[in-house]
Amino acid sequence: MAKKEFKEMSFLGHLEELRWLLVRSSAAVVIMAVVSYFFADYIFTELIFGPTNPSFITYRLFCEASHYIGFADSICITELNFIIQNTEMEGQVNIFCWVCITAGFILAFPYILWEFWKFISPALYEKERKGAKLFIFLASILFFLGVLFGYYVIVPMSVNFLATFSISTIVKNQFSVDSYVSMVKTAVIASGLFFELPIIIYFLTKLGLVTPNFLRKYRKYAVVIVLIVAAIVTPPDVVSQITVAIPMLLIYEASIWISVFVEKNKKRDEQTS
C-alpha cells in the first residue's frame, strides 16, 4: 500500500518540527513537575524513601515467598542498617527539583510519545498512522510497567544489597541523599525505557536496521548482559537474580517475535505492491 501523499519538507523544516516537538514535550514535563510539587511530601516519604523501610511490600513478599519455597528466613529482611544524610548546603533543594522533574517526565511520557508519533507519522503508511492510539497505549503501558518493575523489584533489591554489603565491620554505611535518590531515579527510568525495547525494535525493523536473524544471532550476548545486570543489582542469591533476569529476557524474546512479525508484513507488502 502506498504512503499517503504529504507535503515535502526540507531538512531545516524537519529540524524546526523537531525543535517544537522538544519545546512542547519539555513544557509538558514542566507542567507535570509543577503538579508533582503539590504531592512532594508523599513522593519523598512514601515513594522515594519507601524501600528504606524493612516493612516495604517487596521485602514482605520475598519473605513470604522464602517461607513458601522452604528457604525459611534466608531472604527475609528485618533491618536495613544504614542512614541517609545530606552533606551539601543546596543538596536537598537540588534533589527536590530533580525529583519533581523526574516525576514530571514519567507522568508526561504518554504525551511525549504522542508528539514523537506526530513527528514520524508522515513517513508511515496510512494504515500504520491509524494505529496511533494503539501505539500510545501499548508504549505507555510498557513504560509504566518498566517503572513499576524498577521501583518494586530493582530498587529494593539494590538497597538491600548495598545497605548490607560491608568490606569491614569498621566501616559504617552512611549514604548521601543525592547518591540514594540518583540510584532510585536511574533504576526507575532505565527500567521504564528498557521495557520500551519491543517498540524500538518495531521501528528499527521497519527501517531495515534490525532483523530477526540479527536479534537471534546476538541472543546469547543479550542473555549474558542481562544476567550480569541482574547479578549487580540484586543480592547474591539465585531467587533474586532470577526474579530480575526473567522479565528482561522475556522482553528481549518478545522483541524478536515483533521483529519477525514486522519482517513478514514488509515482505507481504512488497509482493502485493
Short mmCIF file of C-alpha atoms in Angstrom, two decimals:
data_model
loop_
_atom_site.label_atom_id
_atom_site.label_comp_id
_atom_site.label_asym_id
_atom_site.label_seq_id
_atom_site.Cartn_x
_atom_site.Cartn_y
_atom_site.Cartn_z
CA MET A 1 0.00 0.00 0.00
CA ALA A 2 1.39 3.35 -0.95
CA LYS A 3 2.02 6.01 1.61
CA LYS A 4 -0.38 8.88 1.78
CA GLU A 5 0.84 11.95 -0.01
CA PHE A 6 2.19 14.64 2.28
CA LYS A 7 3.93 17.92 1.75
CA GLU A 8 7.64 17.54 1.18
CA MET A 9 9.68 19.24 3.86
CA SER A 10 13.26 20.44 3.74
CA PHE A 11 15.95 19.36 6.19
CA LEU A 12 15.61 22.69 8.01
CA GLY A 13 11.86 22.17 8.10
CA HIS A 14 12.33 18.83 9.83
CA LEU A 15 14.70 20.45 12.32
CA GLU A 16 12.09 23.11 13.04
CA GLU A 17 9.48 20.42 13.64
CA LEU A 18 11.89 18.58 15.93
CA ARG A 19 12.60 21.78 17.83
CA TRP A 20 8.93 22.38 18.50
CA LEU A 21 8.50 18.72 19.47
CA LEU A 22 11.18 19.19 22.12
CA VAL A 23 9.68 22.51 23.25
CA ARG A 24 6.18 21.07 23.67
CA SER A 25 7.50 17.93 25.37
CA SER A 26 9.62 19.99 27.75
CA ALA A 27 6.62 22.19 28.55
CA ALA A 28 4.56 19.06 29.36
CA VAL A 29 7.31 17.79 31.67
CA VAL A 30 7.46 21.16 33.46
CA ILE A 31 3.68 21.25 33.90
CA MET A 32 3.65 17.74 35.34
CA ALA A 33 6.63 18.65 37.54
CA VAL A 34 4.58 21.53 38.99
CA VAL A 35 1.72 19.10 39.63
CA SER A 36 4.20 16.76 41.37
CA TYR A 37 5.26 19.65 43.62
CA PHE A 38 1.88 19.52 45.39
CA PHE A 39 2.42 15.83 46.16
CA ALA A 40 6.09 16.18 47.12
CA ASP A 41 5.60 15.01 50.71
CA TYR A 42 4.00 11.75 49.56
CA ILE A 43 6.54 11.27 46.77
CA PHE A 44 9.51 11.58 49.10
CA THR A 45 8.16 9.94 52.26
CA GLU A 46 6.19 7.08 50.75
CA LEU A 47 7.81 6.51 47.35
CA ILE A 48 11.44 7.66 47.30
CA PHE A 49 12.29 6.51 50.81
CA GLY A 50 9.77 3.67 50.96
CA PRO A 51 12.38 0.99 50.06
CA THR A 52 14.48 2.02 53.10
CA ASN A 53 11.80 0.56 55.38
CA PRO A 54 12.08 -3.20 56.13
CA SER A 55 8.27 -3.39 56.00
CA PHE A 56 8.27 -2.31 52.33
CA ILE A 57 5.89 -4.52 50.34
CA THR A 58 8.65 -6.10 48.22
CA TYR A 59 10.58 -7.24 51.27
CA ARG A 60 7.43 -8.73 52.79
CA LEU A 61 6.52 -10.57 49.60
CA PHE A 62 10.02 -12.00 49.26
CA CYS A 63 9.94 -13.15 52.87
CA GLU A 64 6.61 -14.89 52.30
CA ALA A 65 7.99 -16.48 49.12
CA SER A 66 11.06 -17.61 51.06
CA HIS A 67 8.84 -19.46 53.55
CA TYR A 68 6.67 -20.89 50.78
CA ILE A 69 9.57 -22.49 48.88
CA GLY A 70 11.20 -23.78 52.05
CA PHE A 71 14.06 -21.29 52.43
CA ALA A 72 12.84 -20.24 55.89
CA ASP A 73 14.08 -16.70 56.64
CA SER A 74 17.02 -16.82 54.23
CA ILE A 75 15.82 -13.86 52.14
CA CYS A 76 13.74 -12.11 54.79
CA ILE A 77 14.80 -8.56 55.58
CA THR A 78 14.33 -7.47 59.18
CA GLU A 79 16.53 -4.39 59.21
CA LEU A 80 18.41 -2.09 56.87
CA ASN A 81 21.29 -0.77 58.92
CA PHE A 82 22.25 2.49 57.22
CA ILE A 83 21.46 6.17 57.38
CA ILE A 84 20.87 8.73 54.64
CA GLN A 85 22.37 12.15 55.15
CA ASN A 86 22.68 15.45 53.33
CA THR A 87 26.20 16.84 53.04
CA GLU A 88 25.66 19.74 50.64
CA MET A 89 24.24 23.16 51.53
CA GLU A 90 21.92 23.19 48.49
CA GLY A 91 21.67 19.40 48.29
CA GLN A 92 18.05 18.98 49.35
CA VAL A 93 16.87 21.85 47.15
CA ASN A 94 18.54 20.34 44.07
CA ILE A 95 17.15 16.90 44.87
CA PHE A 96 13.66 18.31 45.37
CA CYS A 97 13.74 19.99 41.95
CA TRP A 98 15.15 16.99 40.08
CA VAL A 99 12.73 14.53 41.68
CA CYS A 100 9.81 16.75 40.62
CA ILE A 101 11.23 16.92 37.08
CA THR A 102 11.68 13.13 37.01
CA ALA A 103 8.11 12.64 38.21
CA GLY A 104 7.03 15.14 35.57
CA PHE A 105 8.79 13.15 32.85
CA ILE A 106 7.12 9.91 33.96
CA LEU A 107 3.66 11.49 34.07
CA ALA A 108 4.14 13.30 30.75
CA PHE A 109 5.52 10.25 28.94
CA PRO A 110 2.28 9.41 27.04
CA TYR A 111 2.14 12.97 25.72
CA ILE A 112 5.83 12.80 24.70
CA LEU A 113 5.01 9.61 22.80
CA TRP A 114 2.15 11.41 21.07
CA GLU A 115 4.49 14.19 19.97
CA PHE A 116 7.01 11.61 18.73
CA TRP A 117 4.26 9.84 16.79
CA LYS A 118 3.16 13.06 15.09
CA PHE A 119 6.77 13.69 14.06
CA ILE A 120 7.31 10.29 12.43
CA SER A 121 3.79 9.61 11.15
CA PRO A 122 4.25 11.33 7.73
CA ALA A 123 6.83 8.65 6.87
CA LEU A 124 4.43 5.79 7.68
CA TYR A 125 1.76 4.07 5.66
CA GLU A 126 -1.83 5.24 6.02
CA LYS A 127 -2.90 2.04 7.83
CA GLU A 128 0.02 2.44 10.22
CA ARG A 129 -0.93 6.02 11.01
CA LYS A 130 -4.36 4.80 12.05
CA GLY A 131 -2.67 2.84 14.83
CA ALA A 132 -1.69 5.98 16.75
CA LYS A 133 -3.92 5.31 19.73
CA LEU A 134 -2.80 1.70 19.97
CA PHE A 135 0.85 2.76 19.75
CA ILE A 136 0.45 5.38 22.51
CA PHE A 137 -1.45 2.93 24.71
CA LEU A 138 0.96 0.00 24.32
CA ALA A 139 4.12 2.10 24.60
CA SER A 140 2.78 3.88 27.70
CA ILE A 141 1.76 0.60 29.34
CA LEU A 142 5.20 -0.88 28.68
CA PHE A 143 6.91 2.20 30.11
CA PHE A 144 4.79 2.26 33.26
CA LEU A 145 5.27 -1.48 33.74
CA GLY A 146 9.01 -0.90 33.48
CA VAL A 147 8.82 1.93 36.02
CA LEU A 148 6.91 -0.32 38.44
CA PHE A 149 9.37 -3.16 37.87
CA GLY A 150 12.29 -0.84 38.55
CA TYR A 151 10.68 0.59 41.67
CA TYR A 152 9.27 -2.57 43.24
CA VAL A 153 12.00 -5.03 42.20
CA ILE A 154 15.30 -3.44 41.20
CA VAL A 155 15.33 -0.57 43.74
CA PRO A 156 14.57 -2.59 46.90
CA MET A 157 16.99 -5.33 45.87
CA SER A 158 19.69 -2.77 45.20
CA VAL A 159 19.01 -1.01 48.51
CA ASN A 160 19.12 -4.29 50.40
CA PHE A 161 22.36 -5.40 48.79
CA LEU A 162 24.17 -2.07 49.10
CA ALA A 163 22.93 -1.48 52.65
CA THR A 164 24.08 -4.88 53.90
CA PHE A 165 27.33 -5.11 51.95
CA SER A 166 30.41 -4.29 54.01
CA ILE A 167 34.13 -4.68 53.45
CA SER A 168 34.72 -4.48 57.20
CA THR A 169 32.75 -4.08 60.42
CA ILE A 170 34.75 -0.92 61.00
CA VAL A 171 33.03 0.81 58.04
CA LYS A 172 29.50 2.07 58.63
CA ASN A 173 27.12 2.75 55.75
CA GLN A 174 26.14 6.40 55.64
CA PHE A 175 24.83 7.23 52.17
CA SER A 176 24.42 10.73 50.83
CA VAL A 177 20.84 11.58 49.93
CA ASP A 178 22.00 12.58 46.45
CA SER A 179 23.54 9.14 45.87
CA TYR A 180 20.44 7.35 47.11
CA VAL A 181 17.94 9.40 45.10
CA SER A 182 20.11 9.14 41.97
CA MET A 183 20.09 5.36 42.31
CA VAL A 184 16.29 5.31 42.60
CA LYS A 185 15.80 7.65 39.62
CA THR A 186 18.27 5.74 37.45
CA ALA A 187 16.76 2.34 38.24
CA VAL A 188 13.19 3.51 37.61
CA ILE A 189 13.80 5.47 34.39
CA ALA A 190 16.26 2.93 32.94
CA SER A 191 13.85 0.09 33.62
CA GLY A 192 10.96 2.02 32.07
CA LEU A 193 12.96 2.75 28.92
CA PHE A 194 14.23 -0.85 28.71
CA PHE A 195 10.62 -2.05 28.63
CA GLU A 196 10.23 0.09 25.50
CA LEU A 197 12.57 -2.31 23.68
CA PRO A 198 9.75 -4.04 21.72
CA ILE A 199 8.57 -0.65 20.42
CA ILE A 200 12.12 0.36 19.48
CA ILE A 201 12.69 -2.96 17.71
CA TYR A 202 9.43 -2.48 15.82
CA PHE A 203 10.60 0.80 14.29
CA LEU A 204 14.18 -0.38 13.73
CA THR A 205 12.84 -3.40 11.85
CA LYS A 206 10.53 -1.16 9.81
CA LEU A 207 13.57 0.91 8.85
CA GLY A 208 15.55 -2.21 7.98
CA LEU A 209 18.20 -1.54 10.65
CA VAL A 210 17.41 -4.70 12.62
CA THR A 211 16.32 -8.16 11.53
CA PRO A 212 15.07 -11.21 13.47
CA ASN A 213 18.21 -13.10 12.46
CA PHE A 214 20.35 -10.31 13.93
CA LEU A 215 18.49 -10.49 17.24
CA ARG A 216 18.70 -14.28 17.34
CA LYS A 217 22.40 -14.21 16.49
CA TYR A 218 23.17 -11.94 19.44
CA ARG A 219 20.68 -13.53 21.84
CA LYS A 220 23.42 -15.30 23.79
CA TYR A 221 25.20 -12.00 24.35
CA ALA A 222 21.94 -10.43 25.49
CA VAL A 223 21.43 -13.26 27.97
CA VAL A 224 24.92 -12.76 29.40
CA ILE A 225 24.38 -9.00 29.72
CA VAL A 226 21.01 -9.50 31.43
CA LEU A 227 22.49 -11.99 33.90
CA ILE A 228 25.36 -9.64 34.68
CA VAL A 229 22.95 -6.75 35.29
CA ALA A 230 20.77 -8.99 37.47
CA ALA A 231 23.80 -10.09 39.47
CA ILE A 232 24.89 -6.47 40.01
CA VAL A 233 21.56 -5.05 41.17
CA THR A 234 20.44 -7.96 43.34
CA PRO A 235 21.67 -9.67 46.49
CA PRO A 236 23.90 -12.73 45.93
CA ASP A 237 21.08 -15.28 45.90
CA VAL A 238 19.63 -17.16 42.96
CA VAL A 239 15.98 -16.32 43.64
CA SER A 240 16.55 -12.56 43.47
CA GLN A 241 18.69 -12.79 40.34
CA ILE A 242 16.11 -14.93 38.54
CA THR A 243 13.33 -12.51 39.57
CA VAL A 244 15.14 -9.66 37.82
CA ALA A 245 16.51 -11.62 34.86
CA ILE A 246 13.35 -13.40 33.68
CA PRO A 247 11.25 -10.29 32.83
CA MET A 248 14.21 -8.74 31.00
CA LEU A 249 14.77 -11.90 28.95
CA LEU A 250 11.05 -12.12 28.16
CA ILE A 251 11.15 -8.54 26.88
CA TYR A 252 14.05 -9.45 24.59
CA GLU A 253 12.25 -12.55 23.30
CA ALA A 254 9.10 -10.52 22.69
CA SER A 255 11.20 -8.08 20.67
CA ILE A 256 12.38 -10.93 18.44
CA TRP A 257 8.81 -12.02 17.71
CA ILE A 258 7.79 -8.45 16.97
CA SER A 259 10.69 -8.17 14.55
CA VAL A 260 9.55 -11.40 12.86
CA PHE A 261 6.01 -10.03 12.55
CA VAL A 262 7.19 -6.76 11.00
CA GLU A 263 9.52 -8.57 8.61
CA LYS A 264 6.68 -10.80 7.36
CA ASN A 265 4.41 -7.80 6.82
CA LYS A 266 7.14 -5.98 4.89
CA LYS A 267 7.63 -8.94 2.58
CA ARG A 268 3.89 -9.31 2.05
CA ASP A 269 3.51 -5.63 1.21
CA GLU A 270 6.40 -5.85 -1.25
CA GLN A 271 4.78 -8.81 -3.01
CA THR A 272 1.37 -7.13 -3.29
CA SER A 273 2.71 -3.73 -4.39
#
